[in-house]
PDB file of C-alpha atoms in Angstrom:
ATOM      1  CA  MET A 182      53.810  30.620  38.214  1.00 56.00           C
ATOM      2  CA  SER A 183      55.113  27.153  38.868  1.00 56.00           C
ATOM      3  CA  GLU A 184      57.128  27.218  35.623  1.00 58.00           C
ATOM      4  CA  HIS A 185      59.010  30.164  37.141  1.00 56.00           C
ATOM      5  CA  GLY A 186      59.579  28.342  40.429  1.00 63.00           C
ATOM      6  CA  LEU A 187      56.944  30.299  42.356  1.00 67.00           C
ATOM      7  CA  LYS A 188      54.727  28.530  44.853  1.00 79.00           C
ATOM      8  CA  SER A 189      51.044  29.279  44.419  1.00 83.00           C
ATOM      9  CA  THR A 190      49.040  30.536  47.390  1.00 88.00           C
ATOM     10  CA  ARG A 191      45.595  32.121  47.425  1.00 94.00           C
ATOM     11  CA  GLN A 192      46.923  35.538  48.467  1.00 94.00           C
ATOM     12  CA  ARG A 193      49.833  35.419  46.040  1.00 93.00           C
ATOM     13  CA  ASP A 194      47.473  34.437  43.218  1.00 94.00           C
ATOM     14  CA  LEU A 195      45.204  37.383  44.069  1.00 96.00           C
ATOM     15  CA  ILE A 196      48.157  39.786  44.061  1.00 96.00           C
ATOM     16  CA  ILE A 197      49.455  38.432  40.763  1.00 94.00           C
ATOM     17  CA  ASP A 198      46.031  38.476  39.088  1.00 95.00           C
ATOM     18  CA  THR A 199      45.475  42.056  40.226  1.00 97.00           C
ATOM     19  CA  PHE A 200      48.942  43.124  39.081  1.00 95.00           C
ATOM     20  CA  PHE A 201      48.640  41.612  35.609  1.00 93.00           C
ATOM     21  CA  THR A 202      45.115  42.947  35.019  1.00 93.00           C
ATOM     22  CA  THR A 203      45.872  46.514  36.136  1.00 93.00           C
ATOM     23  CA  PRO A 204      47.450  48.691  33.441  1.00 86.00           C
ATOM     24  CA  GLY A 205      50.289  51.068  34.149  1.00 85.00           C
ATOM     25  CA  HIS A 206      53.105  51.249  36.647  1.00 90.00           C
ATOM     26  CA  LEU A 207      52.078  50.247  40.154  1.00 92.00           C
ATOM     27  CA  SER A 208      53.835  50.884  43.424  1.00 94.00           C
ATOM     28  CA  VAL A 209      53.512  48.209  46.097  1.00 96.00           C
ATOM     29  CA  GLU A 210      51.215  50.566  47.998  1.00 96.00           C
ATOM     30  CA  ASP A 211      48.978  51.086  44.931  1.00 95.00           C
ATOM     31  CA  LEU A 212      48.772  47.348  44.362  1.00 97.00           C
ATOM     32  CA  TRP A 213      48.160  46.647  48.051  1.00 97.00           C
ATOM     33  CA  SER A 214      45.264  49.106  48.043  1.00 97.00           C
ATOM     34  CA  LYS A 215      43.658  47.314  45.082  1.00 97.00           C
ATOM     35  CA  VAL A 216      44.225  43.871  46.600  1.00 97.00           C
ATOM     36  CA  ARG A 217      42.924  44.944  50.034  1.00 96.00           C
ATOM     37  CA  ALA A 218      39.658  45.971  48.401  1.00 96.00           C
ATOM     38  CA  LEU A 219      39.296  42.287  47.469  1.00 96.00           C
ATOM     39  CA  ASP A 220      40.771  40.683  50.603  1.00 95.00           C
ATOM     40  CA  GLN A 221      41.452  42.652  53.802  1.00 96.00           C
ATOM     41  CA  ARG A 222      43.765  39.932  55.119  1.00 96.00           C
ATOM     42  CA  VAL A 223      46.532  40.553  52.560  1.00 96.00           C
ATOM     43  CA  SER A 224      49.431  42.378  54.225  1.00 96.00           C
ATOM     44  CA  VAL A 225      51.660  44.931  52.557  1.00 96.00           C
ATOM     45  CA  ALA A 226      54.623  42.644  53.386  1.00 96.00           C
ATOM     46  CA  THR A 227      53.031  39.861  51.316  1.00 95.00           C
ATOM     47  CA  VAL A 228      52.669  42.261  48.384  1.00 97.00           C
ATOM     48  CA  TYR A 229      56.325  43.350  48.735  1.00 95.00           C
ATOM     49  CA  ARG A 230      57.516  39.730  48.806  1.00 94.00           C
ATOM     50  CA  THR A 231      55.341  38.745  45.847  1.00 94.00           C
ATOM     51  CA  MET A 232      56.538  41.657  43.722  1.00 95.00           C
ATOM     52  CA  LYS A 233      60.162  40.857  44.567  1.00 94.00           C
ATOM     53  CA  LEU A 234      59.562  37.261  43.465  1.00 92.00           C
ATOM     54  CA  LEU A 235      57.933  38.434  40.227  1.00 93.00           C
ATOM     55  CA  SER A 236      60.804  40.816  39.585  1.00 92.00           C
ATOM     56  CA  ASP A 237      63.492  38.239  40.413  1.00 91.00           C
ATOM     57  CA  SER A 238      61.832  35.703  38.105  1.00 89.00           C
ATOM     58  CA  GLY A 239      61.624  38.179  35.207  1.00 87.00           C
ATOM     59  CA  LEU A 240      57.819  38.408  35.210  1.00 89.00           C
ATOM     60  CA  ALA A 241      57.829  42.060  36.323  1.00 91.00           C
ATOM     61  CA  HIS A 242      60.226  44.956  35.914  1.00 89.00           C
ATOM     62  CA  ALA A 243      60.987  47.187  38.884  1.00 90.00           C
ATOM     63  CA  ARG A 244      61.304  50.822  37.826  1.00 88.00           C
ATOM     64  CA  ASN A 245      62.368  53.913  39.725  1.00 86.00           C
ATOM     65  CA  PHE A 246      61.400  57.104  37.936  1.00 82.00           C
ATOM     66  CA  GLY A 247      63.423  59.463  40.091  1.00 75.00           C
ATOM     67  CA  ASP A 248      60.932  60.061  42.884  1.00 79.00           C
ATOM     68  CA  GLY A 249      62.284  57.390  45.229  1.00 82.00           C
ATOM     69  CA  GLN A 250      59.291  55.106  44.770  1.00 87.00           C
ATOM     70  CA  THR A 251      59.682  51.752  43.033  1.00 92.00           C
ATOM     71  CA  ARG A 252      56.943  50.940  40.550  1.00 92.00           C
ATOM     72  CA  TYR A 253      56.388  47.675  38.742  1.00 94.00           C
ATOM     73  CA  GLU A 254      55.284  46.896  35.226  1.00 91.00           C
ATOM     74  CA  ALA A 255      54.433  43.548  33.724  1.00 88.00           C
ATOM     75  CA  ALA A 256      57.185  41.953  31.662  1.00 85.00           C
ATOM     76  CA  LEU A 257      55.135  39.185  30.075  1.00 72.00           C
ATOM     77  CA  GLY A 258      53.791  39.812  26.594  1.00 66.00           C
ATOM     78  CA  ARG A 259      55.240  43.313  26.475  1.00 67.00           C
ATOM     79  CA  GLU A 260      57.338  44.790  23.722  1.00 73.00           C
ATOM     80  CA  HIS A 261      60.327  46.907  24.671  1.00 78.00           C
ATOM     81  CA  HIS A 262      59.303  50.499  25.302  1.00 84.00           C
ATOM     82  CA  ASP A 263      60.660  53.682  26.793  1.00 88.00           C
ATOM     83  CA  HIS A 264      59.146  56.245  29.149  1.00 88.00           C
ATOM     84  CA  LEU A 265      58.342  59.945  29.376  1.00 93.00           C
ATOM     85  CA  ILE A 266      58.007  60.973  33.042  1.00 90.00           C
ATOM     86  CA  CYS A 267      56.412  64.218  34.212  1.00 92.00           C
ATOM     87  CA  THR A 268      58.437  65.641  37.076  1.00 90.00           C
ATOM     88  CA  ARG A 269      55.489  67.642  38.384  1.00 90.00           C
ATOM     89  CA  CYS A 270      52.455  65.306  38.384  1.00 88.00           C
ATOM     90  CA  GLY A 271      54.237  61.959  37.992  1.00 84.00           C
ATOM     91  CA  ALA A 272      52.423  60.964  34.794  1.00 87.00           C
ATOM     92  CA  ILE A 273      54.208  58.197  32.895  1.00 87.00           C
ATOM     93  CA  VAL A 274      53.815  57.790  29.135  1.00 89.00           C
ATOM     94  CA  GLU A 275      55.130  54.688  27.389  1.00 84.00           C
ATOM     95  CA  PHE A 276      56.375  55.012  23.823  1.00 89.00           C
ATOM     96  CA  GLU A 277      58.138  52.991  21.150  1.00 87.00           C
ATOM     97  CA  ASN A 278      60.312  54.415  18.397  1.00 90.00           C
ATOM     98  CA  ASP A 279      62.199  52.225  15.934  1.00 89.00           C
ATOM     99  CA  ARG A 280      64.518  55.070  14.873  1.00 94.00           C
ATOM    100  CA  ILE A 281      65.705  55.551  18.455  1.00 91.00           C
ATOM    101  CA  GLU A 282      66.300  51.813  18.835  1.00 89.00           C
ATOM    102  CA  THR A 283      68.253  51.726  15.557  1.00 91.00           C
ATOM    103  CA  LEU A 284      70.371  54.696  16.640  1.00 92.00           C
ATOM    104  CA  GLN A 285      71.120  53.085  20.012  1.00 92.00           C
ATOM    105  CA  ASP A 286      72.198  49.886  18.241  1.00 91.00           C
ATOM    106  CA  ALA A 287      74.451  51.880  15.892  1.00 94.00           C
ATOM    107  CA  VAL A 288      76.091  53.754  18.787  1.00 95.00           C
ATOM    108  CA  ALA A 289      76.746  50.495  20.627  1.00 95.00           C
ATOM    109  CA  LYS A 290      78.168  48.876  17.487  1.00 94.00           C
ATOM    110  CA  LYS A 291      80.421  51.876  16.804  1.00 96.00           C
ATOM    111  CA  HIS A 292      81.943  51.468  20.256  1.00 97.00           C
ATOM    112  CA  GLY A 293      82.184  47.662  20.055  1.00 96.00           C
ATOM    113  CA  PHE A 294      79.627  47.327  22.818  1.00 95.00           C
ATOM    114  CA  ALA A 295      77.328  44.301  23.154  1.00 93.00           C
ATOM    115  CA  VAL A 296      74.068  45.588  24.658  1.00 89.00           C
ATOM    116  CA  THR A 297      72.257  43.112  26.891  1.00 86.00           C
ATOM    117  CA  SER A 298      69.485  45.476  27.965  1.00 81.00           C
ATOM    118  CA  HIS A 299      68.698  49.141  28.228  1.00 83.00           C
ATOM    119  CA  LYS A 300      66.072  51.591  29.381  1.00 83.00           C
ATOM    120  CA  MET A 301      65.418  55.142  28.320  1.00 88.00           C
ATOM    121  CA  GLU A 302      63.561  57.592  30.528  1.00 87.00           C
ATOM    122  CA  LEU A 303      62.965  61.195  29.523  1.00 93.00           C
ATOM    123  CA  TYR A 304      62.008  63.617  32.307  1.00 92.00           C
ATOM    124  CA  GLY A 305      60.124  66.873  31.865  1.00 94.00           C
ATOM    125  CA  LEU A 306      56.639  68.357  32.012  1.00 95.00           C
ATOM    126  CA  CYS A 307      53.576  66.771  30.420  1.00 94.00           C
ATOM    127  CA  LYS A 308      51.186  68.880  28.306  1.00 94.00           C
ATOM    128  CA  ASP A 309      48.826  69.529  31.215  1.00 93.00           C
ATOM    129  CA  CYS A 310      51.607  70.647  33.550  1.00 93.00           C
ATOM    130  CA  GLN A 311      53.091  72.908  30.858  1.00 93.00           C
ATOM    131  CA  ARG A 312      49.724  74.680  30.574  1.00 91.00           C
ATOM    132  CA  THR A 313      49.562  75.267  34.329  1.00 86.00           C
ATOM    133  CA  ARG A 314      53.243  76.143  34.715  1.00 69.00           C
ATOM    134  CA  SER A 315      53.744  78.918  37.239  1.00 58.00           C
TER     135      SER A 315
END
């Protein structure tokens, strides 16, 4: 943390450890619930501030998948990936596809565009929700 300019505190360390050891995409409320199970004194405001610091320092990515709730995913040690988001149940599937990445690079090159970052999110219904579609 210190190499990213973040001061270490016991509560912040607990939040960070919990965040980096929990798979998936966590909202502040989800993370707070997990942290509170370990230490009741951690406030939701402390979790919000810590996640903002992690996001600002590039250690976490803030994502909004169209439902108005920000979720965070770890940035360290992660390869670039894209997302499939179920609009009914909220399931999020991560995927990687080299052909898609190559095509995106070709489109950018064709238009003389220098890509610095990108994200791709596909919205629809997961298999389970398609089966129960009304």
